[in-house]
Amino acid sequence: MTQSIVVQVGQCGNQVGCRFWDLALREHAHVNKNGLYDEALGSFFRNVDSSESGGGACGIGGRIQRLKARAVLVDMEEGVVNEILQGPLREVFDSTQLLTDVSGSGNNWAVGHMTYGSAYREQIVDKLRKAAEHCDCLQCFFLIHSMGGGTGSGLGTRVLGLLEEEFPEVCRIVSSIYPSAEDDVVTSPYNSVLAMRELTEHADCVLPVENQSLVDIVNKIRQMSHGGKPGSAIKRDSAVISGQGGLSGAEKPFDAMNNIVANLLLNITSSARFDGSLNMDLNEIAMNLVPFPRLHYLVPSLTPLYTLADVSVPTRRLDQMFSDAFSKDHQLIRADPKRCLYLACALMVRGNVQVSDLRRNIERLKPSLPFVSWNQEGWKTGLCSVPPVGHSHSLLALANNTCVKPTFMELRERFTKLYRKKAHLHHYLHVEGMEQSFFSEALGSLSSLIEEYHQLDATKGRLVPDAPRLGIAT
């Protein structure tokens, strides 16, 4: 069995990570009734014997002693990490996994990437190595961060570069939360475009999630709870609304949005955590979905969007669920993949679903999904037998699709508006090691990425004939 490590950076990264660990523990508690430390738990948790002075690890098959998350938590403000350490998850982490400062990055990519990245480089590498040493077969790093702030975008992408340096053979999957156009951080376009260059260069796969999409989804779920449909309601102590007692308790502003991203991570890791008739190796995601190294932005869509049994709405039939996964309402970025071009697509299904169900639905949907001419059969499928708590089945679709292009173009436009006036540039150029060329290079990298998607889009509907085969002389 393989293991993975979650690296959560910045306020957003740690809040999403906190929700992931909470929901993962709930899932395992629902499945693991005998209290034994099994391979499923071992993929993301260590079992530490608290009676030993050194906190020695307990092997597979023994009783669960004390579970420790395979995680590294980094933030240049103490608030969120301290909150986690005082909350119900405090036993899941220990001090060797944490790295905090007090002053924050001031919404400045350069401070996070250059200042803190240099000051804490050795400590970050040390914590990553220690986490890796606890793994028998390290398969993947999951990095969770946001693009708009200073620590998540700056230090988060510095950590990504360190992962590539120190562990070049280990897969790097990044969940990146993109700011909305109405973001309250005026410098977020700078931070996002500077971070984009690093993601394009150093990640194996990026799962882009837009804040605005999360807001829209949460509003839809809230409508269900306020008489939107008969029989639909959100339960009062609901993990979809809050990690702190739901509607009956003090709700945190971003809990509902963070849960959606946490559910994305639950589904993508399900085949690493549980058995299935057609399990998908995490390495296979990049191998099968990324035909060109820079075009590794995979658009995620989830169905159902509320993975725990918190929203009392009728269960979607299996075929409806497949249709939902390709509708624009279920995408975690504002995009319509059916109107753009697919390079490849992965379907990760959980629950009592047969391979024949998968094949039938792929054949049914194929005519409406435009694939590139040279990869008409570009499907990767995975079946995990354990469904999410409270559901009979769920589906995560990961689409390598040119529909990300408008999101990147909008980001470039917001960057250019600021950069044309050189607005706020001095805050970045005062940071040691930061040069103005970084901005123009980052903009060039993004424009090049957009152009690559544009060239692929131009081939849509144009069948490219197969190359003539060599004739054999007789």
XYZ file of C-alpha atoms in Angstrom, residues 165-446:
282
model
C 14.004 19.517 -5.831
C 13.914 17.095 -2.907
C 11.482 14.459 -4.211
C 11.632 14.659 -8.030
C 10.091 11.205 -8.527
C 7.064 11.787 -6.274
C 3.859 13.031 -7.916
C 2.821 16.626 -7.021
C -0.937 17.348 -7.181
C -1.912 20.923 -6.279
C -5.355 22.210 -5.249
C -5.332 25.948 -5.991
C -8.140 28.273 -4.868
C -8.431 31.168 -7.352
C -9.775 34.545 -6.166
C -12.966 36.015 -7.589
C -12.969 39.307 -9.530
C -14.527 41.014 -6.471
C -11.696 39.837 -4.211
C -10.919 42.232 -1.357
C -7.146 41.826 -1.875
C -6.279 44.482 -4.440
C -2.958 42.800 -5.304
C -4.491 39.333 -5.847
C -4.045 39.508 -9.675
C -0.281 40.020 -9.177
C -0.070 37.184 -6.647
C -2.111 34.820 -8.818
C -0.162 35.385 -12.046
C 3.212 35.148 -10.275
C 2.037 31.887 -8.665
C 0.662 30.582 -11.991
C 4.135 30.588 -13.516
C 5.406 28.377 -10.684
C 2.419 26.019 -10.958
C 2.934 25.670 -14.707
C 6.648 24.906 -14.240
C 6.685 22.671 -11.158
C 3.335 20.866 -10.644
C 2.352 17.526 -12.171
C -1.372 18.345 -11.936
C -3.268 21.432 -10.780
C -6.917 21.279 -9.724
C -8.136 24.891 -10.109
C -11.093 25.901 -7.922
C -12.699 29.336 -8.205
C -14.003 31.130 -5.129
C -16.990 32.406 -7.104
C -17.994 28.865 -8.126
C -17.891 27.786 -4.485
C -20.070 30.770 -3.505
C -22.588 29.873 -6.229
C -22.715 26.213 -5.142
C -23.166 27.090 -1.459
C -25.978 29.510 -2.345
C -27.702 26.718 -4.291
C -27.440 24.381 -1.299
C -28.816 27.109 0.993
C -31.788 27.596 -1.335
C -32.580 23.916 -0.900
C -32.694 24.425 2.864
C -35.101 27.383 2.663
C -38.025 25.780 0.890
C -36.387 25.642 -2.521
C -37.755 22.146 -3.167
C -40.251 20.056 -1.200
C -38.555 17.639 1.145
C -35.162 19.279 0.825
C -33.419 20.672 3.864
C -29.998 20.942 5.415
C -29.772 19.091 8.705
C -29.059 21.324 11.652
C -25.803 19.727 12.764
C -24.408 19.637 9.299
C -20.849 19.245 8.075
C -21.794 20.780 4.748
C -22.485 24.101 6.460
C -20.021 24.095 9.321
C -17.412 22.094 11.135
C -18.618 23.621 14.406
C -22.122 22.333 14.901
C -23.785 23.540 11.725
C -26.650 25.965 11.758
C -27.214 25.476 15.485
C -23.699 26.619 16.361
C -21.348 29.435 15.486
C -20.838 29.068 11.760
C -17.501 30.106 10.302
C -17.662 32.202 7.116
C -15.873 29.797 4.773
C -16.683 26.375 6.249
C -19.277 25.473 3.627
C -16.966 26.484 0.754
C -13.997 24.691 2.297
C -16.060 21.511 2.651
C -16.612 21.369 -1.105
C -12.845 21.465 -1.752
C -12.299 18.932 1.061
C -14.854 16.630 -0.619
C -12.924 16.971 -3.891
C -9.808 15.737 -2.053
C -11.774 12.940 -0.347
C -12.939 11.657 -3.715
C -9.597 11.952 -5.499
C -7.884 10.044 -2.653
C -10.637 7.434 -2.189
C -8.960 4.808 -4.384
C -5.723 5.255 -2.413
C -7.615 4.837 0.876
C -10.083 2.046 0.055
C -10.351 -1.056 -2.108
C -12.175 -1.190 -5.409
C -12.638 -3.387 -8.452
C -10.904 -0.805 -10.676
C -8.744 1.323 -8.399
C -6.941 4.276 -9.939
C -3.357 4.891 -8.910
C -2.725 8.572 -8.131
C 0.284 8.536 -10.475
C -2.047 7.470 -13.275
C -3.915 10.788 -13.145
C -0.965 12.746 -14.550
C 0.131 9.869 -16.774
C -3.247 9.564 -18.503
C -4.656 13.088 -18.374
C -1.650 15.287 -19.209
C -0.570 14.852 -22.862
C 1.522 18.076 -22.764
C 3.535 18.921 -19.622
C 2.390 22.547 -19.263
C -1.293 21.806 -19.904
C -1.877 20.038 -16.593
C -4.838 22.084 -15.281
C -7.653 19.588 -14.613
C -11.163 20.991 -14.161
C -12.904 19.168 -11.286
C -16.647 18.530 -11.058
C -18.426 16.739 -8.219
C -21.746 15.023 -7.860
C -23.310 15.091 -5.361
C -21.846 18.424 -4.271
C -22.743 17.771 -0.629
C -20.950 14.522 0.084
C -22.053 13.825 3.638
C -25.674 12.963 4.372
C -26.470 16.534 5.338
C -28.812 17.673 2.607
C -32.062 15.734 2.582
C -32.673 15.730 -1.149
C -33.676 12.704 -3.201
C -30.692 10.636 -4.342
C -29.800 11.162 -7.984
C -30.069 8.084 -10.149
C -26.758 6.776 -11.437
C -27.254 7.948 -15.030
C -28.352 11.408 -13.832
C -25.182 11.601 -11.775
C -23.013 11.067 -14.876
C -24.952 13.769 -16.745
C -24.570 16.164 -13.776
C -20.786 15.733 -13.752
C -20.583 17.250 -17.249
C -23.003 20.133 -16.652
C -21.578 23.570 -15.922
C -23.474 23.749 -12.591
C -21.224 21.095 -11.057
C -17.844 22.453 -12.199
C -15.609 23.967 -9.516
C -14.601 26.703 -11.932
C -17.091 28.785 -13.921
C -16.781 26.999 -17.244
C -18.787 24.954 -19.710
C -16.590 22.037 -20.817
C -19.128 20.784 -23.385
C -18.563 23.929 -25.464
C -14.778 23.477 -25.408
C -12.330 20.720 -26.260
C -11.415 17.717 -24.106
C -7.818 16.496 -24.149
C -8.653 13.693 -21.704
C -11.088 12.943 -18.881
C -11.019 10.824 -15.712
C -14.113 9.495 -13.948
C -13.608 8.428 -10.335
C -16.719 6.629 -9.113
C -17.441 5.532 -5.557
C -20.047 3.035 -4.350
C -21.790 -0.015 -5.727
C -21.237 0.744 -9.410
C -20.315 -1.819 -12.042
C -17.805 -1.450 -14.866
C -20.707 -1.992 -17.270
C -22.466 1.086 -15.776
C -19.338 3.123 -16.433
C -19.016 1.943 -20.019
C -22.699 2.461 -20.761
C -22.639 6.054 -19.530
C -19.402 6.899 -21.337
C -20.914 5.614 -24.597
C -24.100 7.592 -23.901
C -22.257 10.867 -23.210
C -19.468 10.578 -25.800
C -21.401 12.091 -28.734
C -21.990 15.333 -26.800
C -18.379 15.704 -25.558
C -15.882 17.048 -28.139
C -12.503 15.310 -27.766
C -9.321 16.126 -29.670
C -9.065 14.086 -32.848
C -5.957 12.197 -31.724
C -7.391 11.086 -28.354
C -11.019 10.112 -28.975
C -10.723 7.319 -26.401
C -9.054 9.541 -23.793
C -10.985 8.216 -20.783
C -9.507 7.019 -17.503
C -11.845 5.349 -15.030
C -11.626 4.314 -11.415
C -14.078 2.407 -9.192
C -13.834 2.572 -5.409
C -16.231 0.255 -3.568
C -16.681 2.504 -0.503
C -19.229 5.311 -1.092
C -19.219 8.626 0.801
C -20.990 8.532 4.167
C -24.751 8.657 3.672
C -24.741 8.142 -0.100
C -25.013 5.088 -2.322
C -22.567 6.479 -4.885
C -20.663 9.600 -5.970
C -18.649 10.747 -8.968
C -15.647 13.004 -9.436
C -14.787 14.011 -13.000
C -11.380 15.521 -13.798
C -11.338 17.080 -17.256
C -8.266 18.285 -19.083
C -10.300 20.735 -21.103
C -9.616 24.032 -22.887
C -12.512 25.592 -20.902
C -9.911 26.854 -18.370
C -8.780 29.403 -20.975
C -11.441 32.089 -20.175
C -10.532 31.915 -16.459
C -6.867 32.491 -17.295
C -7.713 35.284 -19.767
C -9.803 37.078 -17.147
C -6.939 36.767 -14.665
C -4.487 38.166 -17.239
C -6.797 41.108 -17.902
C -7.016 41.968 -14.194
C -3.215 41.686 -13.893
C -2.671 43.939 -16.926
C -4.988 46.658 -15.550
C -2.745 47.009 -12.495
C 0.570 46.411 -14.233
C -0.089 48.968 -16.985
C -0.205 51.671 -14.288
C 2.620 50.034 -12.275
C 0.159 50.202 -9.363
C 1.396 48.710 -6.050
C 4.574 47.519 -7.761
C 6.853 49.233 -5.230
C 5.572 46.935 -2.447
C 7.013 43.992 -4.360
C 10.226 45.587 -5.622
C 11.265 46.563 -2.067
C 11.546 42.860 -1.222
C 15.074 41.496 -1.471
C 15.525 39.220 -4.472
C 12.412 40.476 -6.287
C 12.878 42.092 -9.699
C 10.450 43.669 -12.142
C 11.391 41.062 -14.747
C 9.531 38.493 -12.617
C 6.276 40.255 -13.531
C 6.904 40.340 -17.270
C 8.115 36.718 -17.256
C 5.046 35.577 -15.305
C 2.769 37.439 -17.719
C 4.619 35.889 -20.669
C 4.241 32.402 -19.169
C 0.487 32.901 -18.718
